[in-house]
N, CA and C of each residue as an Amber inpcrd file, in Angstrom:
protein
   333
 -22.5980000  -6.5270000 -16.3530000 -21.7270000  -7.0690000 -15.4130000
 -22.7090000  -8.4120000 -14.4890000 -22.2390000  -8.6570000 -14.1140000
 -23.3760000 -10.5060000 -14.1120000 -23.4350000 -10.0920000 -12.4210000
 -24.6640000 -10.5110000 -11.5840000 -24.3440000 -10.7820000 -10.7340000
 -25.7120000 -12.1320000 -10.0220000 -25.2660000 -12.4980000  -9.8380000
 -27.0080000 -13.4390000  -8.6880000 -27.5880000 -12.6050000  -8.2180000
 -28.3480000 -12.9530000  -8.2220000 -30.0260000 -13.1510000  -8.1720000
 -30.1640000 -12.0710000  -6.4020000 -29.6910000 -13.2270000  -5.3320000
 -28.8780000 -12.6030000  -3.9450000 -28.6930000 -10.8600000  -4.2590000
 -27.3560000 -11.7370000  -5.1740000 -26.3530000  -9.7770000  -5.0810000
 -27.3800000  -8.5910000  -5.6260000 -28.0550000  -9.4510000  -6.7960000
 -28.9190000  -7.5650000  -7.0740000 -30.0780000  -7.3390000  -6.2790000
 -30.8210000  -7.9250000  -5.7480000 -31.6210000  -7.8490000  -4.4000000
 -30.8430000  -7.0360000  -3.3800000 -29.5570000  -7.4170000  -3.0830000
 -28.5500000  -7.1690000  -2.0910000 -28.3920000  -5.6310000  -2.1480000
 -27.8870000  -4.6010000  -3.7640000 -27.9860000  -4.3750000  -4.4570000
 -28.8240000  -2.9520000  -4.0470000 -29.9400000  -4.0290000  -4.9840000
 -30.9390000  -2.6130000  -4.4140000 -31.8040000  -2.0010000  -2.8220000
 -30.7680000  -2.8330000  -2.2030000 -31.7530000  -2.8950000  -1.0160000
 -30.4500000  -1.7240000  -0.6260000 -29.3770000  -1.7520000  -0.7000000
 -28.8490000  -0.5740000  -0.4610000 -28.7290000   0.3500000  -0.7500000
 -28.3850000   0.3990000  -1.9790000 -29.0690000   1.4990000  -2.6910000
 -30.6900000   2.2220000  -2.0650000 -31.2790000   1.1750000  -1.7360000
 -32.4680000   2.0910000  -1.3980000 -32.5360000   2.2640000  -0.0440000
 -31.0230000   1.2820000   0.7920000 -31.2260000   2.7870000   1.9690000
 -30.6040000   3.9750000   2.3290000 -29.7120000   4.1320000   1.0470000
 -28.6870000   5.2640000   0.4710000 -30.1230000   6.7820000   0.1690000
 -30.7850000   6.1690000  -0.6170000 -31.8570000   6.8220000  -1.0320000
 -32.6490000   7.3480000   0.1770000 -33.0260000   6.6800000   1.5170000
 -34.1330000   7.1670000   2.2520000 -33.5200000   7.3480000   3.6140000
 -31.4860000   7.5960000   3.4130000 -30.4140000   8.2650000   4.2200000
 -31.0330000   9.1830000   4.9470000 -31.0490000  10.1600000   3.9370000
 -31.6720000  11.5710000   4.0570000 -32.9140000  12.1910000   4.7590000
 -33.5200000  10.7490000   4.6790000 -35.5560000  11.5250000   5.3130000
 -35.8660000  11.7350000   3.6350000 -34.7950000  12.2990000   2.3710000
 -36.6900000  12.6980000   1.7250000 -36.0840000  11.6600000   0.4920000
 -37.5360000  11.4770000  -0.7200000 -37.2670000  10.7310000  -1.8250000
 -36.6860000  11.8660000  -2.8890000 -35.9990000  12.1670000  -3.5940000
 -36.2460000  12.7650000  -4.7160000 -36.3900000  12.2760000  -5.5650000
 -37.4680000  12.9280000  -6.8000000 -37.4840000  11.9430000  -7.9110000
 -36.7220000  12.0380000  -9.0420000 -35.8870000  12.3310000  -8.3390000
 -34.7020000  12.2850000  -9.6640000 -33.4680000  11.1940000  -8.9430000
 -34.3200000  10.8820000  -7.8300000 -32.9910000   9.0510000  -6.9530000
 -34.0290000   8.0500000  -7.4590000 -36.1340000   8.1740000  -7.2330000
 -36.6190000   7.6480000  -7.6620000 -35.8000000   7.0380000  -9.3570000
 -36.0130000   8.0880000  -9.9740000 -35.7080000   7.4190000 -11.6910000
 -34.7010000   6.7750000 -11.6480000 -33.7460000   6.9960000 -11.4180000
 -32.0640000   6.6780000 -11.2140000 -32.2120000   5.4980000 -10.2420000
 -33.5530000   5.1040000 -10.0490000 -32.9760000   3.6090000  -9.0980000
 -34.2560000   3.2550000  -9.8620000 -34.5500000   3.2650000 -10.2450000
 -36.1690000   2.4360000 -11.7590000 -35.0870000   1.9990000 -12.6870000
 -33.3130000   3.0570000 -13.3310000 -32.9850000   2.1770000 -13.9610000
 -31.7890000   1.4720000 -13.7930000 -31.8720000   1.1110000 -12.5110000
 -30.8930000   0.0670000 -11.2910000 -31.1030000  -0.7410000 -11.7070000
 -32.3310000  -1.2220000 -11.1950000 -33.9710000  -2.3070000 -11.1210000
 -34.0140000  -2.2280000 -12.5200000 -34.0030000  -1.9430000 -13.9420000
 -33.9560000  -2.1460000 -14.6500000 -32.7530000  -3.0010000 -15.3430000
 -31.7800000  -2.3050000 -14.7930000 -30.1590000  -2.7370000 -15.5000000
 -29.8750000  -4.3970000 -15.1080000 -30.5870000  -4.3200000 -13.3670000
 -30.5090000  -5.6490000 -12.6690000 -31.1910000  -5.9470000 -13.6100000
 -32.4620000  -6.0900000 -13.6230000 -33.0760000  -7.0560000 -14.2930000
 -34.7770000  -7.5910000 -13.7230000 -34.5320000  -7.2520000 -12.6340000
 -35.3520000  -6.9930000 -10.8010000 -36.7290000  -6.3100000 -11.2310000
 -37.9760000  -7.5260000 -11.3870000 -39.1970000  -7.4510000 -11.4710000
 -40.5940000  -6.2820000 -10.5880000 -40.8370000  -5.7720000 -11.0380000
 -41.1310000  -4.5530000  -9.8900000 -42.2740000  -5.2370000  -8.3070000
 -42.3780000  -7.0720000  -9.1550000 -42.1460000  -7.6410000  -7.1940000
 -41.0840000  -8.0330000  -6.9030000 -40.3410000  -8.1580000  -6.9100000
 -38.8760000  -7.8850000  -6.4690000 -38.8380000  -6.8720000  -5.7740000
 -39.2310000  -5.4880000  -6.4730000 -38.7990000  -4.7560000  -5.3590000
 -39.5740000  -4.2760000  -4.1630000 -40.8420000  -5.0240000  -4.2480000
 -41.6010000  -5.4110000  -2.5260000 -40.8160000  -6.2810000  -1.5760000
 -40.5780000  -6.9190000  -2.3900000 -39.7050000  -8.2820000  -2.0000000
 -37.6600000  -7.4790000  -1.0250000 -37.7510000  -6.2110000  -2.1050000
 -36.6830000  -5.8890000  -0.8180000 -36.3140000  -5.0570000  -0.1390000
 -37.8550000  -4.9130000   0.7380000 -38.2250000  -4.3160000   1.6890000
 -37.5870000  -5.7120000   3.1640000 -38.4750000  -7.2360000   2.8460000
 -37.7800000  -7.8770000   3.5280000 -36.7300000  -8.4480000   3.9800000
 -35.7190000  -7.7570000   2.6980000 -33.6730000  -8.2490000   3.2870000
 -33.3620000  -7.4850000   4.3110000 -32.6070000  -8.4460000   5.1490000
 -31.9640000  -8.3620000   6.4420000 -30.9430000  -7.2740000   5.5940000
 -30.2960000  -5.7000000   5.7600000 -29.2980000  -4.6610000   5.6910000
 -28.3880000  -5.9160000   5.9170000 -28.2220000  -6.0860000   7.0110000
 -26.7150000  -6.5680000   7.1130000 -26.3280000  -7.6570000   6.3950000
 -27.5530000  -8.6460000   5.9390000 -26.6990000  -9.5360000   5.1500000
 -26.9250000  -8.8140000   3.7770000 -27.3030000  -7.6880000   3.5450000
 -27.4700000  -7.5960000   2.6280000 -25.1390000  -6.9330000   2.2520000
 -25.3300000  -6.3960000   3.1810000 -23.3870000  -6.1520000   3.1900000
 -22.2860000  -6.8100000   3.2680000 -23.5920000  -8.2360000   3.8060000
 -22.4400000  -9.2830000   4.0650000 -22.3040000 -10.2700000   2.4740000
 -23.4900000 -10.1120000   2.0460000 -23.4920000  -9.9890000  -0.2870000
 -22.5950000  -9.7800000  -0.3910000 -22.3800000  -8.3070000  -0.8210000
 -21.8040000  -7.2370000  -1.5510000 -19.9590000  -7.2930000  -1.0840000
 -20.1360000  -8.0140000   0.1510000 -18.8320000  -8.1250000   0.0620000
 -17.8350000  -9.0830000  -0.1320000 -18.7570000  -9.9730000  -0.2390000
 -17.9180000 -11.4940000  -0.8800000 -18.3450000 -11.1570000  -2.8750000
 -19.0600000  -9.8750000  -3.5440000 -18.4630000  -9.6530000  -4.5410000
 -17.2440000  -9.6920000  -5.1710000 -16.9320000  -9.9140000  -6.0320000
 -15.6180000  -9.6650000  -6.6720000 -15.0090000  -8.7940000  -7.0170000
 -14.1990000  -8.2330000  -7.4590000 -14.0530000  -6.1990000  -7.0950000
 -14.2280000  -5.7730000  -8.4830000 -14.1620000  -6.6080000  -9.6530000
 -14.9530000  -5.5470000 -10.6770000 -16.2860000  -5.9280000 -10.4770000
 -17.0770000  -6.2850000  -9.9880000 -18.4480000  -5.7920000  -9.4050000
 -19.1320000  -4.8780000  -8.2100000 -18.0750000  -5.2170000  -6.6810000
 -17.7180000  -4.3290000  -6.3450000 -17.4390000  -2.7340000  -6.5040000
 -16.8080000  -2.8140000  -7.9410000 -16.1660000  -1.1930000  -8.5430000
 -17.1220000  -0.8430000  -9.3010000 -18.3890000  -1.6580000 -10.1540000
 -19.7360000  -1.5450000 -10.5760000 -20.1740000  -0.9550000  -9.5130000
 -21.1520000  -1.8010000  -8.2540000 -21.7650000  -1.5030000  -7.3200000
 -20.9670000   0.1900000  -6.4190000 -20.0670000   0.2080000  -6.1390000
 -19.3470000   1.0340000  -5.6860000 -20.2250000   2.5760000  -6.5790000
 -19.6910000   1.9990000  -8.1980000 -20.4460000   3.6930000  -8.6130000
 -21.8150000   4.0680000  -8.6260000 -23.0620000   3.1550000  -8.9040000
 -24.6180000   2.2700000  -8.2410000 -24.3370000   3.5340000  -7.1540000
 -23.9590000   2.9530000  -6.1920000 -24.1160000   4.3640000  -5.2380000
 -24.0680000   5.3070000  -5.3460000 -22.5690000   5.3970000  -5.8320000
 -22.2940000   7.3100000  -6.1490000 -23.1070000   8.0280000  -7.3370000
 -23.3000000   7.4800000  -7.6640000 -24.5200000   8.0640000  -8.4490000
 -26.3360000   7.7030000  -7.8120000 -25.9820000   7.2850000  -6.9760000
 -27.7410000   6.8620000  -6.6680000 -27.4450000   8.3130000  -5.5430000
 -26.5970000   8.8280000  -4.5520000 -26.5190000   9.9790000  -3.6510000
 -25.8130000  11.0890000  -4.8700000 -25.5100000  11.2400000  -5.6950000
 -25.1730000  12.1460000  -6.6990000 -26.7120000  12.4110000  -7.3130000
 -27.8480000  11.8600000  -7.6540000 -28.9670000  11.4330000  -7.9140000
 -29.4590000  13.4050000  -8.6950000 -29.4120000  13.6070000  -6.4840000
 -30.5600000  14.3530000  -6.9150000 -28.8900000  15.9620000  -6.9710000
 -28.0160000  15.6110000  -7.2370000 -27.0970000  17.0020000  -7.6120000
 -27.1930000  17.8700000  -6.2730000 -26.9900000  16.8550000  -4.6460000
 -26.4670000  17.3260000  -3.4600000 -26.0370000  16.1140000  -2.5160000
 -25.0590000  16.1080000  -2.0450000 -24.3420000  15.1530000  -1.2450000
 -24.7220000  15.4540000   0.4680000 -25.7040000  14.9570000   0.4670000
 -26.2320000  15.0330000   2.2570000 -25.3620000  14.0790000   2.9350000
 -24.6670000  14.6060000   4.1550000 -24.0100000  14.3910000   5.2100000
 -24.4290000  12.8270000   5.7000000 -25.7830000  12.3930000   5.2290000
 -26.2090000  10.8500000   6.0290000 -26.4040000  10.0530000   4.7440000
 -26.1510000  10.0850000   3.5450000 -25.5780000   9.4860000   2.6480000
 -24.1250000   9.5400000   1.9680000 -23.5240000  10.4470000   2.1910000
 -21.7880000  10.3690000   1.9260000 -21.7280000   9.6410000   3.3600000
 -21.8400000   9.4700000   4.5260000 -21.9400000   8.0520000   5.7170000
 -22.4730000   6.7390000   5.5930000 -23.2450000   7.1700000   4.6690000
 -23.4060000   5.6590000   4.6890000 -22.5550000   5.2350000   3.5190000
 -22.5660000   5.6930000   2.4470000 -21.5830000   5.5540000   1.9290000
 -19.7800000   4.8020000   2.0180000 -19.7170000   5.7850000   2.8650000
 -18.0080000   5.5540000   3.2490000 -18.4740000   4.0760000   4.1190000
 -19.3110000   3.8240000   4.4770000 -19.3920000   2.1600000   5.8090000
 -19.5630000   1.6140000   5.2530000 -20.4460000   1.4400000   4.1150000
 -20.2350000   0.9130000   2.8330000 -19.1030000  -0.0530000   2.6550000
 -18.4630000   1.1280000   2.3520000 -17.2230000   0.8160000   1.4810000
 -15.8630000   0.3210000   2.3560000 -16.6400000   0.8720000   3.7050000
 -14.9610000   0.6760000   4.4310000 -15.9130000  -1.2800000   4.9780000
 -17.0760000  -1.5360000   5.3740000 -17.3060000  -2.7800000   5.6360000
 -17.1460000  -3.8340000   4.7180000 -17.5860000  -3.6200000   3.4910000
 -17.2790000  -4.2170000   2.0810000 -16.4620000  -4.6290000   1.0850000
 -15.2450000  -3.4410000   2.4150000 -13.9830000  -3.9090000   1.4710000
 -13.7820000  -3.0380000  -0.0920000 -14.4850000  -2.0450000   0.2180000
 -14.1220000  -1.8690000  -1.6580000 -13.2560000  -1.0210000  -1.7070000
 -12.5490000  -0.3660000  -3.1480000 -11.6920000   0.0470000  -3.0710000
 -11.7740000   1.2580000  -3.0810000 -10.9440000   1.9810000  -2.8670000
 -11.3860000   3.4700000  -2.8370000 -12.0220000   4.1160000  -4.7030000
 -13.1770000   5.0290000  -4.1260000 -13.9680000   5.6800000  -4.7490000
 -14.5620000   6.2440000  -4.3540000 -14.4320000   8.1630000  -5.1880000
 -15.3520000   9.7060000  -3.4790000 -15.5800000   9.4150000  -4.0950000
 -16.5270000  10.5540000  -3.4620000 -18.1880000  10.7950000  -4.2270000
 -17.7670000  12.5800000  -4.8320000 -16.4360000  12.6880000  -4.7920000
 -16.2440000  14.3160000  -5.3100000 -15.0190000  13.7820000  -6.8570000
 -14.9850000  13.0460000  -6.9480000 -14.1520000  12.8190000  -8.1420000
 -14.9920000  12.8900000  -9.8440000
């Protein structure tokens, strides 16, 4: 899937927010996030820049993705949540709110 640099950074920011939503970071989540960064071709320097990105601006960027990009992003979110084999209620809440705000077609965590 092709994304612009800002789209990649927005995706990474939201995935980090999901990873942090339960207040604990599992090694499997970190491993998955590294795989996503590699898939998106983000550099180690980009990882440090992600913290400077505003979450609401990132959500607005994601809201403008095309339908195929949104579907790909939704799968990335789902896999991040499932990376530690536990669906935390806070992570699930972030997932549902992102889907609603960004108008992402139905994808469920339990499917």
